[in-house]
Structures are given as structure tokens and as C-alpha cells.
Coordinates of C-alpha atoms and ligand atoms in Angstrom, one line a residue:
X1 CA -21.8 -12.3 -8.0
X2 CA -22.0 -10.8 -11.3
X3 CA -19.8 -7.7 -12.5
X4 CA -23.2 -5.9 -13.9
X5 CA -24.9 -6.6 -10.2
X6 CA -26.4 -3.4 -9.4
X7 CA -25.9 -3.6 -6.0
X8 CA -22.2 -4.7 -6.0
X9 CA -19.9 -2.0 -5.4
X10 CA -16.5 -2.4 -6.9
X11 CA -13.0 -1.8 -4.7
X12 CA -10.5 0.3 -6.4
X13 CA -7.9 0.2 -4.2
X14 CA -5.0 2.6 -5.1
X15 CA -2.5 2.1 -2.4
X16 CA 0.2 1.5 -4.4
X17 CA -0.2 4.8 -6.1
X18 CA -1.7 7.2 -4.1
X19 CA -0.4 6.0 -1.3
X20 CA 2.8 5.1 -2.1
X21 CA 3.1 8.3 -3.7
X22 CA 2.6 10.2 -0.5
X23 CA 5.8 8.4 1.2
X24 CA 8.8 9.4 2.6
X25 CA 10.6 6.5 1.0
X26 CA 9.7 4.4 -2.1
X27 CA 9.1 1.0 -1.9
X28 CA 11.0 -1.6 -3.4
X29 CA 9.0 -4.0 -6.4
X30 CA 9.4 -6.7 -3.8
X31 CA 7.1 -5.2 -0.9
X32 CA 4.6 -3.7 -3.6
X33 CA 4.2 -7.3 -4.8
X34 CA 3.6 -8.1 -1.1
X35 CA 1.2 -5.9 -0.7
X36 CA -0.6 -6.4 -3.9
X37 CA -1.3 -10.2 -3.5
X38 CA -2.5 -9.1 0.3
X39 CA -4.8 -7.1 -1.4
X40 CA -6.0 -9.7 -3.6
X41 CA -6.5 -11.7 -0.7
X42 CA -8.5 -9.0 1.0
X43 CA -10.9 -9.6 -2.4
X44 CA -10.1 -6.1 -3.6
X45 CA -11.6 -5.7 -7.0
X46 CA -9.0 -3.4 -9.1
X47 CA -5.6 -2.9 -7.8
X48 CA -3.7 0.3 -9.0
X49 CA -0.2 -0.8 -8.9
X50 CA 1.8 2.4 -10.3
X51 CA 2.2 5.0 -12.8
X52 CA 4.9 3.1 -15.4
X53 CA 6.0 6.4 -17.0
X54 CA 7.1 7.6 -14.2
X55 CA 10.1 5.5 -14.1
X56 CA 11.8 2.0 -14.7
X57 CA 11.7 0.5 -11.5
X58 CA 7.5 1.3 -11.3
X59 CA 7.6 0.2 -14.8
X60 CA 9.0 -3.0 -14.0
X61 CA 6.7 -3.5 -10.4
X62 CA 3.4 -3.0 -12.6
X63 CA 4.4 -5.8 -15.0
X64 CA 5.8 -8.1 -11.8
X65 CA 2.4 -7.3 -10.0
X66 CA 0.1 -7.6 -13.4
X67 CA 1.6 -11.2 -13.8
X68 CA 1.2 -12.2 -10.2
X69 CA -2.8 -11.4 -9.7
X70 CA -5.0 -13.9 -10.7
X71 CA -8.5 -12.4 -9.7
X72 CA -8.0 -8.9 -9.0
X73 CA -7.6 -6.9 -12.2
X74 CA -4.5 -4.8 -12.3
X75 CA -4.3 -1.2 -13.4
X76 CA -1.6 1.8 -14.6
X77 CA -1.9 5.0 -13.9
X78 CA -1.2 7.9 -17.3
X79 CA -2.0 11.3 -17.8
X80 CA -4.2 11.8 -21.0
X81 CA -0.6 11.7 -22.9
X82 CA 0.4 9.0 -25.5
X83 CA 3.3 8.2 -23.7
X84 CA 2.2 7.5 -20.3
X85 CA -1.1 5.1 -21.9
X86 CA 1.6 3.2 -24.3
X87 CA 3.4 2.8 -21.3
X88 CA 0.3 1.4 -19.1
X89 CA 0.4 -0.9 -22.1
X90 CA 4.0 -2.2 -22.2
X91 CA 3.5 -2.9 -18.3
X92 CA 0.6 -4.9 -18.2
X93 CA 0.1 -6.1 -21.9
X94 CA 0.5 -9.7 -20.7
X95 CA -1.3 -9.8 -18.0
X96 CA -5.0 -11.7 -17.4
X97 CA -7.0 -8.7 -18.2
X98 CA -5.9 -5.3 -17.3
X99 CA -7.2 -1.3 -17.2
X100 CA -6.1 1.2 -18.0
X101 CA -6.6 4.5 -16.3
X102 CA -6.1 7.8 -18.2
X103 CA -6.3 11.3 -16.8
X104 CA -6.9 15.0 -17.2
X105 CA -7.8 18.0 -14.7
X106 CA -11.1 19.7 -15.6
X107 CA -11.0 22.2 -12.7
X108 CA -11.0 26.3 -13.7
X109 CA -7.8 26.2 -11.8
X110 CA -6.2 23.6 -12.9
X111 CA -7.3 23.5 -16.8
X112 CA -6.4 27.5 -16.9
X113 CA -3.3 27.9 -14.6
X114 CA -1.6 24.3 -14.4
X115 CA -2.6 23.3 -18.0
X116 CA -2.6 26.5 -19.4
X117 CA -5.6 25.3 -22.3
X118 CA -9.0 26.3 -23.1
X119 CA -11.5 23.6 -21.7
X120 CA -12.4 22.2 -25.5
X121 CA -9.0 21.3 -25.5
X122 CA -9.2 19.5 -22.5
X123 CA -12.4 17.4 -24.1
X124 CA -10.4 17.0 -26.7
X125 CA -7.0 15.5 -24.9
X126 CA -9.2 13.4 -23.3
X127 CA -11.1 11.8 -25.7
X128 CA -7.7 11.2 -27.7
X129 CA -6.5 9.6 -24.9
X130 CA -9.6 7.0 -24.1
X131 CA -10.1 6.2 -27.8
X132 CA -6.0 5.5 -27.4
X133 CA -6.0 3.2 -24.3
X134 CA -9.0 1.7 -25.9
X135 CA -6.9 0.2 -29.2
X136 CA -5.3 -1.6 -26.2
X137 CA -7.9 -3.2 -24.3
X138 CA -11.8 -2.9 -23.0
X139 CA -10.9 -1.9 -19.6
X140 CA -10.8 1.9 -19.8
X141 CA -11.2 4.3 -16.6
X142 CA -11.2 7.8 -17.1
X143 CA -11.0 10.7 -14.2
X144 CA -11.6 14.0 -14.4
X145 CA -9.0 15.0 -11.8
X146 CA -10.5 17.9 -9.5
X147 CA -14.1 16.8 -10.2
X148 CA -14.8 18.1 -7.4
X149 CA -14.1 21.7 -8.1
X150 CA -15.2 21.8 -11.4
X151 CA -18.4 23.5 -13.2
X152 CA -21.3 21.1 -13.8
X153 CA -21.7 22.0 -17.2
X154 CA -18.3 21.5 -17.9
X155 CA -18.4 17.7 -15.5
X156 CA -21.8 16.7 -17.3
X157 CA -19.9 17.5 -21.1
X158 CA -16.3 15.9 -20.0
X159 CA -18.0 12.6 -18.7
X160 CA -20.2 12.1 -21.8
X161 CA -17.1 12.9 -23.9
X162 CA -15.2 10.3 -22.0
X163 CA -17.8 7.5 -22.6
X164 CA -18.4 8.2 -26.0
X165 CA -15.3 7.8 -26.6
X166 CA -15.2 4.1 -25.2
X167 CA -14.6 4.6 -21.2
X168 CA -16.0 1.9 -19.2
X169 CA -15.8 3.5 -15.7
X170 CA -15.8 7.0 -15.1
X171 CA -13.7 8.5 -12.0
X172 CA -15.6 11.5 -10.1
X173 CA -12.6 12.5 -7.7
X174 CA -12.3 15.2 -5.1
X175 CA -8.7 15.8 -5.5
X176 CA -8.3 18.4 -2.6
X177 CA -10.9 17.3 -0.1
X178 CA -13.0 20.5 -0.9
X179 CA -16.8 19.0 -0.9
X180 CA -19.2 18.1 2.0
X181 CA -21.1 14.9 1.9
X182 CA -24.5 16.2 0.4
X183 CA -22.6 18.6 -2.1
X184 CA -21.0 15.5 -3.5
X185 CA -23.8 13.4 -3.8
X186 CA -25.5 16.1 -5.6
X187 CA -22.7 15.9 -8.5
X188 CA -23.4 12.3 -8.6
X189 CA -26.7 12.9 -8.8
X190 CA -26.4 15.7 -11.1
X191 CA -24.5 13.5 -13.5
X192 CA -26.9 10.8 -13.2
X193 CA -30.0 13.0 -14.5
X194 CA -27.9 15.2 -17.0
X195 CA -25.8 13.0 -18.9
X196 CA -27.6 10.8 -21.3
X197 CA -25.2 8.1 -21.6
X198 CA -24.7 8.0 -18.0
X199 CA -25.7 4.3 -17.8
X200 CA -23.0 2.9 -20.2
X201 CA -20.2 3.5 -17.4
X202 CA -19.7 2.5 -14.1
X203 CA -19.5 5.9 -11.7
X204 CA -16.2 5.4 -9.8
X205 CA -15.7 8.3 -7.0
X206 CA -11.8 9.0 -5.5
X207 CA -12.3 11.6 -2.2
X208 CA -9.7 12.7 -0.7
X209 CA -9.6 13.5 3.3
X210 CA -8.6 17.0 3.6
X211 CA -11.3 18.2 5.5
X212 CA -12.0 14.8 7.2
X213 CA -15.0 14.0 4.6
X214 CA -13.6 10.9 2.2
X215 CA -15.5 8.4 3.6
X216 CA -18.9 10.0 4.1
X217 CA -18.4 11.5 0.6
X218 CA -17.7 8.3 -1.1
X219 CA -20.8 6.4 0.8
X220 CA -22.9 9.3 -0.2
X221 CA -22.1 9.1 -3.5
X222 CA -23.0 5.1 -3.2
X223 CA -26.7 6.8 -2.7
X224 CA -26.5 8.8 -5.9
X225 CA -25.6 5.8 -8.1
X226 CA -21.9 5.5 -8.1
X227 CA -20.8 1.8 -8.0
X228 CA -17.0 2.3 -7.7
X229 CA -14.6 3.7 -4.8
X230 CA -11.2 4.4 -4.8
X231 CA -9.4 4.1 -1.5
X232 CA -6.3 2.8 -0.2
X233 CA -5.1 0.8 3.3
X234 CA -5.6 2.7 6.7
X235 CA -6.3 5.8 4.5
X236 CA -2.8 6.3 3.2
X237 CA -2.4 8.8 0.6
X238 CA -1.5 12.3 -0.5
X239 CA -1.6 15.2 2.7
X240 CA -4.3 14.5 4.8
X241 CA -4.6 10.9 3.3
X242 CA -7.6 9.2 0.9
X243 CA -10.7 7.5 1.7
X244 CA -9.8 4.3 3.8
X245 CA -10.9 0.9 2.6
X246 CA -11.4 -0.5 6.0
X247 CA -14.0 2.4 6.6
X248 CA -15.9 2.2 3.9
X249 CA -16.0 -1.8 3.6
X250 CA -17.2 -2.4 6.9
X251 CA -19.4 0.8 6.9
X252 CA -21.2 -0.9 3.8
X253 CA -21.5 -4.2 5.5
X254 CA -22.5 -3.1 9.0
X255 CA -25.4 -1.1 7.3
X256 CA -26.0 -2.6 4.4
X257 CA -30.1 -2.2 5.2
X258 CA -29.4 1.2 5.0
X259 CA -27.5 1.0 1.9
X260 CA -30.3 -1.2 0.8
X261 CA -28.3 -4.3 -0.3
X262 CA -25.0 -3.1 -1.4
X263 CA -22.1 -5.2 -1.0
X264 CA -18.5 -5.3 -1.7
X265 CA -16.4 -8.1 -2.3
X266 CA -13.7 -7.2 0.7
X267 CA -13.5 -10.2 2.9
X268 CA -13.8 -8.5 6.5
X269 CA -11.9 -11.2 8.5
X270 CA -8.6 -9.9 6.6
X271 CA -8.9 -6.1 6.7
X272 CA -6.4 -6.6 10.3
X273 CA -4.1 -8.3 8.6
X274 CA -3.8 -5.7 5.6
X275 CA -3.8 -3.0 7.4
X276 CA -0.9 -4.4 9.6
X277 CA 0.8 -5.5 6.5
X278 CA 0.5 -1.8 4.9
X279 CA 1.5 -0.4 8.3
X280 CA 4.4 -2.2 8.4
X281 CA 6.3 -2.6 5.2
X282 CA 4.9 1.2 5.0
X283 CA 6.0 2.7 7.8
X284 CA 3.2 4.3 8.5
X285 CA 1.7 4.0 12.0
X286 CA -1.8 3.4 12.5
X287 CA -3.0 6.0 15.3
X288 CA -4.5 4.1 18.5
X289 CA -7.6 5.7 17.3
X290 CA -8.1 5.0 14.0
X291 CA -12.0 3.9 13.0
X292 CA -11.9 -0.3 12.5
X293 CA -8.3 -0.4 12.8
X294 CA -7.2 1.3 15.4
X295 CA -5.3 -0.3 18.5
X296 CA -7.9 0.8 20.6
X297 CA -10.8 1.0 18.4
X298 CA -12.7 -2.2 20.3
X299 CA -11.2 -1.1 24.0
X300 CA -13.5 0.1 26.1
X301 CA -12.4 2.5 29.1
X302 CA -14.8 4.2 30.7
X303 CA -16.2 2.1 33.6
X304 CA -19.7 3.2 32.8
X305 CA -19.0 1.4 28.6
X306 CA -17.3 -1.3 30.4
X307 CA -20.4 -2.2 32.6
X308 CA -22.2 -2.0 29.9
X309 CA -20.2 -4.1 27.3
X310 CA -19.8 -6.7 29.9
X311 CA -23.9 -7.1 30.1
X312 CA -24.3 -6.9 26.5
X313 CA -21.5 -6.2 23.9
X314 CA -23.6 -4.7 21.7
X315 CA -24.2 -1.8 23.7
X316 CA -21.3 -0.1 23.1
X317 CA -19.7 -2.5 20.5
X318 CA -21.6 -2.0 16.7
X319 CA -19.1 -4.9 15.4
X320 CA -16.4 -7.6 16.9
X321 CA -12.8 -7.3 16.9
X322 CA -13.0 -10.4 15.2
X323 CA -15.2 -9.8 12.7
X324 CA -12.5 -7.6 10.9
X325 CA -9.4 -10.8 11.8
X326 CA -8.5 -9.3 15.2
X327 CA -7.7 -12.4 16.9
X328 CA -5.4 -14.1 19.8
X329 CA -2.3 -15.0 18.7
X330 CA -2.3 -18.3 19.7
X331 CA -0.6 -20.4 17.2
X332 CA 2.9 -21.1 18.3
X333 CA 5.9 -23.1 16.8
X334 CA 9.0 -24.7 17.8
X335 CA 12.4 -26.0 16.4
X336 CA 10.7 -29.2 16.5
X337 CA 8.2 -27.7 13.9
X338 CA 8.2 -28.9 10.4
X339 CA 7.4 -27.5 7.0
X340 CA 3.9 -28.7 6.9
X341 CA 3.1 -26.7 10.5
X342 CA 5.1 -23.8 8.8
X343 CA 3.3 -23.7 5.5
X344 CA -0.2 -24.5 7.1
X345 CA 0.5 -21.0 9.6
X346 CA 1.3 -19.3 6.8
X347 CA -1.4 -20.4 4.6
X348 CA -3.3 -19.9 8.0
X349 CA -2.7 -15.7 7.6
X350 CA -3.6 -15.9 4.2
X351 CA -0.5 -16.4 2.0
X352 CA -0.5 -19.1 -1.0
X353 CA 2.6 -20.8 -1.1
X354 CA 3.5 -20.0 -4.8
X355 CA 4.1 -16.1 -2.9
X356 CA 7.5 -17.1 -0.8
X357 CA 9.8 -19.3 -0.7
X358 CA 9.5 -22.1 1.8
X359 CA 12.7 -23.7 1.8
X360 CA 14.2 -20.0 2.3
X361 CA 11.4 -19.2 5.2
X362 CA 12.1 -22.2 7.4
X363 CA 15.9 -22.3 7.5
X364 CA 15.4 -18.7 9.1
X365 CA 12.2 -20.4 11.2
X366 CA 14.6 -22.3 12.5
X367 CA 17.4 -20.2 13.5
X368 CA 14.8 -17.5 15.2
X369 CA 13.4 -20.7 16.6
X370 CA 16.9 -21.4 18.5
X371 CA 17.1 -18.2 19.6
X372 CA 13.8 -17.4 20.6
X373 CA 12.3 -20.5 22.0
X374 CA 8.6 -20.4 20.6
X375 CA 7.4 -18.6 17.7
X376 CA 4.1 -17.0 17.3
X377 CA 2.1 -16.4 14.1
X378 CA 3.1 -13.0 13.9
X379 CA 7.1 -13.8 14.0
X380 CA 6.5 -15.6 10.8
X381 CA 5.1 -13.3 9.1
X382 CA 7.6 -10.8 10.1
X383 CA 9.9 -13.2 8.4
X384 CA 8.2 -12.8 5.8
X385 CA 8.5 -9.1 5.8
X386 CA 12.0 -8.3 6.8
X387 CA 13.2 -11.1 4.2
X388 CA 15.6 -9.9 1.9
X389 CA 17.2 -12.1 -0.5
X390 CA 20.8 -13.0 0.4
X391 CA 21.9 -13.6 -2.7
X392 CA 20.5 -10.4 -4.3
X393 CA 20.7 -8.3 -1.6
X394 CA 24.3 -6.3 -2.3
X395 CA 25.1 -6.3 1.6
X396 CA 24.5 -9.1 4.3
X397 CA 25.3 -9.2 7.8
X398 CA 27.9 -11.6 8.8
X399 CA 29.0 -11.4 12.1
X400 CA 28.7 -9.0 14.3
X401 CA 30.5 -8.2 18.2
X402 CA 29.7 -5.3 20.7
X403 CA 31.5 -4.3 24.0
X404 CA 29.1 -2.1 25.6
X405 CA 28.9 -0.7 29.6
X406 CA 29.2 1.9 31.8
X407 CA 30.8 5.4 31.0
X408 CA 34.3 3.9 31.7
X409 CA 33.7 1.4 28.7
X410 CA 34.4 3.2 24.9
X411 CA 31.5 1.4 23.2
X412 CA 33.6 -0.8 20.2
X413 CA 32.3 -2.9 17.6
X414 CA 33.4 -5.3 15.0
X415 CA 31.2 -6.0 12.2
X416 CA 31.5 -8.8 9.1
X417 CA 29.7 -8.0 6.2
X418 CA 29.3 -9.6 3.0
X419 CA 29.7 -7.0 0.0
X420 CA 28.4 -8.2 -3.4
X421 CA 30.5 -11.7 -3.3
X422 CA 33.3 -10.7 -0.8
X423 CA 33.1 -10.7 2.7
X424 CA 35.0 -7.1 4.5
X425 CA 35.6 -6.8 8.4
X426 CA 35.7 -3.2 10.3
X427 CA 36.3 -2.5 13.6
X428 CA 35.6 0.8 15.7
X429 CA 34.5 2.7 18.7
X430 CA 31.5 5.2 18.4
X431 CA 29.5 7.1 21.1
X432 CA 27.8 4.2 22.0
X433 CA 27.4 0.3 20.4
X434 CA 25.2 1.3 17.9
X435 CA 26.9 4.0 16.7
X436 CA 29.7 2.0 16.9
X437 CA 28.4 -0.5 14.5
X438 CA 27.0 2.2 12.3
X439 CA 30.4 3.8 11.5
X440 CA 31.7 0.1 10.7
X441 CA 28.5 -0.6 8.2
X442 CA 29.1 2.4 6.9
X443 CA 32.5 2.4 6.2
X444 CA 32.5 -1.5 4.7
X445 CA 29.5 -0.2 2.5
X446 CA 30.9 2.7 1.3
X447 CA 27.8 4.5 1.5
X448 CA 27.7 7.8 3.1
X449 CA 24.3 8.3 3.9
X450 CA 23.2 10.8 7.0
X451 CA 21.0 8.4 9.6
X452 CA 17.2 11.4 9.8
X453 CA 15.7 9.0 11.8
X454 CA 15.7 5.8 14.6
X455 CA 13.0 4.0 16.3
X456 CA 13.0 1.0 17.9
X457 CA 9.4 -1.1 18.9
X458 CA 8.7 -4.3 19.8
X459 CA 7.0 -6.2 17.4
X460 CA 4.7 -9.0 19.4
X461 CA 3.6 -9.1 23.0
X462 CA 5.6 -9.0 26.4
X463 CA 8.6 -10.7 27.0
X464 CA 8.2 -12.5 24.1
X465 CA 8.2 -10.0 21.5
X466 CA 11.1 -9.2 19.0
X467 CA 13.1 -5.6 18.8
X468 CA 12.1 -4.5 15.3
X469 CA 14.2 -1.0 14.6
X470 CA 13.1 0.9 11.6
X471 CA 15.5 4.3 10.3
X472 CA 15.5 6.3 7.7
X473 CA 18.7 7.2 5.6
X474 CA 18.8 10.5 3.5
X475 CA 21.2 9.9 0.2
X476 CA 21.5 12.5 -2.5
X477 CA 18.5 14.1 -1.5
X478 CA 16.5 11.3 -1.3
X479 CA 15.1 9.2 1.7
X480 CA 15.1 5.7 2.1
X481 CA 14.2 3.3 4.8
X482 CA 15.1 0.0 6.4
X483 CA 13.9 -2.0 8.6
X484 CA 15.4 -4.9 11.2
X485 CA 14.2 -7.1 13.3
X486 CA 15.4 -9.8 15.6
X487 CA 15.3 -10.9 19.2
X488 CA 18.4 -8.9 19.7
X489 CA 18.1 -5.2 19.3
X490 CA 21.5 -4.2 18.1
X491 CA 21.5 -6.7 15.6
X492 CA 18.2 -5.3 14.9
X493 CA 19.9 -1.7 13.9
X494 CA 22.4 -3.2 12.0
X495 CA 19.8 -5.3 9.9
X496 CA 18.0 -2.0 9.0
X497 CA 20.6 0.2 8.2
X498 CA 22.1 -2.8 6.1
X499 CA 18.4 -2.6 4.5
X500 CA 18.5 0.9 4.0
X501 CA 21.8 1.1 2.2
X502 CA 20.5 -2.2 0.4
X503 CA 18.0 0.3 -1.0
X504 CA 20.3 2.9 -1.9
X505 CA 22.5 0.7 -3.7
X506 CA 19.9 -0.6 -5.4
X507 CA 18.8 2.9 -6.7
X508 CA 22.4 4.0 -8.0
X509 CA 22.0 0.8 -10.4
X510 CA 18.9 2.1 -11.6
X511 CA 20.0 5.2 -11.5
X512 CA 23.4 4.0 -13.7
X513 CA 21.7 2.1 -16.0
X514 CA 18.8 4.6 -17.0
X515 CA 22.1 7.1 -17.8
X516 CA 23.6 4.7 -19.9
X517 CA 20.2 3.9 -21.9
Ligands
KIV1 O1 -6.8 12.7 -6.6 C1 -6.9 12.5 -7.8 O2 -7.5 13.3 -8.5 C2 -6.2 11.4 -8.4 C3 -6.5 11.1 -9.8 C4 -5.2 10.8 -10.6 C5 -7.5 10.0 -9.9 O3 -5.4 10.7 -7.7
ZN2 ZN1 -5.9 11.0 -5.5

């Protein structure tokens, strides 16, 4: 599979910008890196891992990121300012082979009343800022933010401008969600006749899903001669969300007679897994009906479909559950499991194991393991996810007692918690054990953080599942979340508001030290 195949179209998957940038809480460098090797995994081409000028701590998770990826090539977001490329550049400058992505709108709107500049200027900034990003390296992308909104004349002159000036791909986005399929592909196609260096670049297209359209506008403009989409996980991104990757992967592959060869590199058996993995260390719920990922998007309940799946699947079924890495989870593990069986699961869902820490994973295999009897695939992985690093972490659940009952009981607690290298002991009553434990945590953390939201799921099947609780925290005007999970559900809470105020504490030292600097 060559880069210059004509019929290969190229994943640009910006999850960990435009949809991390659409979340309630940030995420911390340690789950981007997660979900960045995922994605790799998943055979994404380029992986957007932030926007470095926008602040330390994305800074620092571009570099961490850039470093980890062996095949997929990582990119930085900057507007079409010298800062923000130089700073692409400090994030990924030692990294395999990187891109840089550079900006500008070119929109009446949003040259005239958020830029406040004539549209020559706009040509101008632009060009400046390719010609820039291109002293640092051949991988230059370029997108004329609000494409979709924008004058022809003034699309055709700003994308020949950009590749004259050295960009290698050229981004057509739809910012707002504002176009229909065939008005789309007509600016592809417009852009194709009209501009006369049109062949030098590669013809990326970013839709957003305002009005429902991302994916059918992005495959349209596969018919007009773009080669590139940007899209992100379950469709996660700003308001109504960007084009998903699932959708347009397996929409490619299941007609790819249609499309008349074109192919991606996305390996179909792990788009479950990645959207579970975004889901989760996201947050984000994937509705029951969601195309290709949904929960039920392969059930069938109307007894006339079910007749008819159960005489031939295909007549209500266009592709398998496990064609996209649905699958039974039917790999189990006991105490009596050793670090071979552990490694070979998890190599078995798709993680290498230069990405965790094996010694770290199976002394906590083993103490979920006493408590829980057998353990599926999918514990592990949560193991995986809910890890956070004892010794780094700031606060770490010690020890924790409830007395609980009916309404002649006052719910008490007593909770141990290590703080930084001390270990601090509270006790208290609250309206109920949780709260109870709450007001200890909160009091032996010193962080006094309103709780905006609970929930508690169980993560696996039937009796055998796990309690994972996830809440959100607001802290100085600023949400974060945590997440906890464990067999027992009030040991669950603790673990996430522990999390929670792990990430807040973790902020106020970023925070601290970008005051001092
Ligand atoms: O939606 C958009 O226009 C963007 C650009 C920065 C590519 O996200
Ligand atoms: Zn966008």
C-alpha cells in the first residue's frame, strides 16, 4: 500500500482535538496516550494529538504521544500564527516524522467579523504560516476553516495560495455542518477543475454533524477526488459532534464497489474496541443506536426481521457484529493465572506490552482475582483503564469502613488515605455511606470541590460484572472527572472521587508552576 495509491484514502483522526475539545473534563496526558496507541492500533493514518499552544500540559501530551507512535504519523494543531506553528514544532520535533497543521478562517463571516481583515490578508497570513511550518518539516496541512461557507472564488485562490506555498494536504472543512451531500461534493469538484495545482496536494475534508450530514458529506467528497477525512471515535467532537470514523471506515469497506476500490487502512475487527475505549476513558456514552457501534446496532426486534435473520442473516444484516470485534467475552482468568495468560489477553485486545506495565497489572489481577473469582477480558482491560499510578498519584485509598442500614442506623464511615507520602485517617457520619465517605475524602484531601454529578453502571455482564461509578467534580470553575471501579460499589465512589481530586490536584501544580514561569 503506497502513500501515492490513488485509491487509498487516508484517516485523519482528530479525537484528541476535536473531540477532546468538546469535553466536559480534560483528559489527563496519561489517557490521551491510551487512546492514541488504540488508535494506532485501529491503523489510523494521522493522529491529531492537541493544540501545544494552548497550554503546558497539551504541550507536553503531544511530545509524550509523538514519541510513542511508531506508524501513525502524529500531528499539532496552530492557528496561521508563528507561535502556535513553533510550538507544533517544540512538541513533536523529535518525533519519527510529524505534520504540522496550520489554520485560518476564510468564511465572509469569519474573515470580516471574527478576524476583522480584508481577505488578501488572509492569503497572506496563510501563506506566511505554510512557508513557516514548512522550514520545519515536509508534512504540512493547511485548512481553510469554514470552507464550507466560503465563496468559491475566494476557496479556489486560498487553496492554490496554500500549495504554492509548500502544503502537502489541503483541509476542505465544514466547520458548522451547513452543507448537504451534493453541495459539498460540488466544492470538491469545483476545486478539482479550477485550481491548477490541485494535483500537488492531497484533498483532506473535516464535516462536522450539525445538520446530521458529516458522513455522507465526507463519502461524497471521496467521489469528487478528496483522499483524506478527518473524523474522530463514535463521532465525538464540537456541538452536534464530527464525522465518525466507524461510519465512514466500514461504509467504504462494505461498498467499496461503489466507491470503486477505495480503501482505508482502519482494521475493522478493532473499531469495538476503540470505540469502547473512547467511550470510556471519555465519558461519553455511545447511544443504543448509534450506526456500527451502537449496543443495539446488530439486535434485531421485530419478529418479522427476526424470522428473517434466522433464515438468512443477510436479509436484514449488511455486516456481522464480528466483523467490526464484537465478540463473546469468553476468555477468563483466575488467581491461578500467570503473567504469560495475562500478557497473551492483553496482547489478545490489542495492546503491546511496551504500553503498560505488567508487573504493576498483575499484582492488581490478582487482588481483583481474590475478590472476584474469575476474570473476564474486559476486567483487564478496565485495569488498564482505571490504573492510576500509586506512586504519582497525590491520593490513594487505604482502607476504607462503612456502617450502613436501615433509617435507625446514621450512615458512618472511616476512611485511610494516603496523601503525597503520609497516610491521614477521618471518620464521620453523612446522609448515607457514601456521603459519609465523601465528607472524610474530602476533608483528608483538602479539596473542596462541589460533587455536579454521580452514576453508577456495571461494567461486564450479570452477576459477574464490576460496579464502575463515574462523577464529576466542579473546582474553580472547572470540571473534572473520575472514575472507580471495583467489585464493591462504595469502594467504587471512593476510587473516583479520589480520581477526581487526583485530577484537580494535578491541575493546581500546573497551574502553580505556569505562575511562577
Ligand atoms: O472545524 C474546523 O474547521 C476545524 C479546523 C481547525 C480544521 O476543526
Ligand atoms: Zn472541526
Amino acid at each position: 500500500m503506497s502513500g501515492n495509491d490513488k485509491n487509498r484514502v487516508i484517516i485523519f483522526d482528530t479525537t484528541l482535538r476535536d473531540g477532546e475539545q468538546a469535553l466536559q473534563a480534560s483528559l489527563s496526558a496519561r489517557q490521551k496516550l491510551q487512546i492514541a496507541l488504540m488508535l494506532e492500533n485501529l491503523g489510523v493514518d494521522v493522529i491529531e494529538a492537541g493544540f501545544p499552544v494552548s497550554s503546558p500540559g497539551d504541550m507536553a501530551s503531544v511530545r509524550e504521544i509523538g514519541l510513542a507512535l511508531k506508524h501513525a504519523i502524529p500531528c499539532g494543531l496552530s492557528r496561521a500564527v508563528d507561535k502556535d506553528i513553533d510550538a507544533v514544532y517544540e512538541a513533536l520535533k523529535d518525533s519519527h516524522h510529524y505534520r504540522i497543521h496550520t489554520f485560518i478562517a476564510t468564511s465572509a463571516i469569519h474573515v470580516q467579523d471574527k478576524l476583522k481583515k480584508d481577505f488578501s490578508d488572509v492569503v497572506q497570513m496563510a501563506v506566511r504560516a505554510v512557508k513557516r511550518a514548512r522550514n520545519y518539516t515536509d508534512d504540512v496541512e493547511f485548512s481553510c476553516e469554514d470552507a464550507g461557507r466560503t465563496p468559491i472564488d475566494h476557496l479556489c485562490r486560498m487553496v492554490e495560495a496554500a500549495i504554492d506555498a509548500g502544503a502537502g494536504t489541503v483541509n476542505i472543512p465544514d466547520t458548522v455542518g451547513y452543507t448537504l451531500p451534493q453541495e459539498f461534493g460540488g466544492i470538491i469538484k469545483t476545486l478539482f477543475d479550477r485550481v491548477p495545482n490541485i494535483d500537488k496536494a492531497v484533498i483532506s475534508v473535516h464535516c462536522h454533524n450539525d445538520l446530521g450530514m458529516a458522513t455522507a458529506n465526507s463519502l461524497t467528497a471521496l467521489e469528487y477526488g478528496a483522499r483524506q477525512i478527518e473524523c474522530t471515535v463514535n463521532g465525538l467532537g464540537e456541538r452536534a459532534g464530527n464525522c465518525s470514523l466507524e461510519e465512514v471506515a466500514m461504509a467504504i469497506k462494505t461498498r467499496s464497489k461503489y466507491f470503486e476500490g477505495l480503501y482505508t487502512n482502519i482494521v475493522a475487527t478493532n473499531i469495538a474496541r476503540a470505540s469502547q475505549v473512547v467511550s470510556g476513558i471519555c465519558n461519553e456514552p455511545v447511544p443504543s443506536h448509534k450506526a456500527i457501534v451502537g449496543s443495539n446496532a446488530f439486535s434485531h426486534s421485530s419478529g418479522i426481521h427476526q424470522d428473517g435473520v434466522l433464515k438468512n442473516r443477510e436479509t436484514y444484516e449488511i455486516i456481522t457484529p464480528e466483523s467490526v470485534g464484537f465478540k463473546d467475552n469468553n476468555m477468563h482468568m483466575t488467581a491461578r493465572s500467570g503473567r504469560h495468560m495475562i500478557k497473551a489477553c492483553l496482547k489478545n485486545l490489542g495492546y503491546q506490552d511496551d504500553t503498560y506495565d505488567l508487573d504493576s497489572i498483575y499484582q492488581r489481577f490478582l487482588k481483583l482475582a481474590d475478590k472476584k473469582g474469575q476474570v473476564f477480558d474486559y476486567d483487564l482491560e478496565a485495569l488498564l483503564f482505571f490504573s492510576e499510578d500509586d506512586d504519582e498519584a497525590q491520593f490513594g485509598l487505604l482502607g476504607l469502613n462503612v456502617v450502613a442500614g436501615d433509617k435507625n442506623i446514621i450512615p458512618t464511615a472511616s476512611v485511610k488515605l494516603r496523601v503525597g507520602k503520609r497516610t491521614r485517617i477521618d471518620a464521620g457520619t453523612g446522609n448515607g455511606p457514601i456521603d459519609a465517605v465523601y465528607n472524610c475524602i474530602t476533608r483528608l484531601t483538602r479539596i473542596d470541590a462541589s460533587l455536579t454529578s454521580f452514576n453508577i453502571n456495571a461494567k461486564g455482564e450479570g452477576m459477574n460484572a464490576q460496579g464502575q461509578v463515574d462523577v464529576d467534580v466542579l473546582y474553580e470553575g472547572r470540571q473534572y472527572h473520575g472514575k472507580g471501579l471495583s467489585t464493591d460499589v462504595i469502594e467504587a465512589a471512593a476510587l473516583a472521587l479520589i480520581n477526581a481530586y487526583n485530577s484537580v490536584y494535578r491541575a493546581k501544580i500546573i497551574h502553580t508552576k505556569e505562575n511562577k514561569e
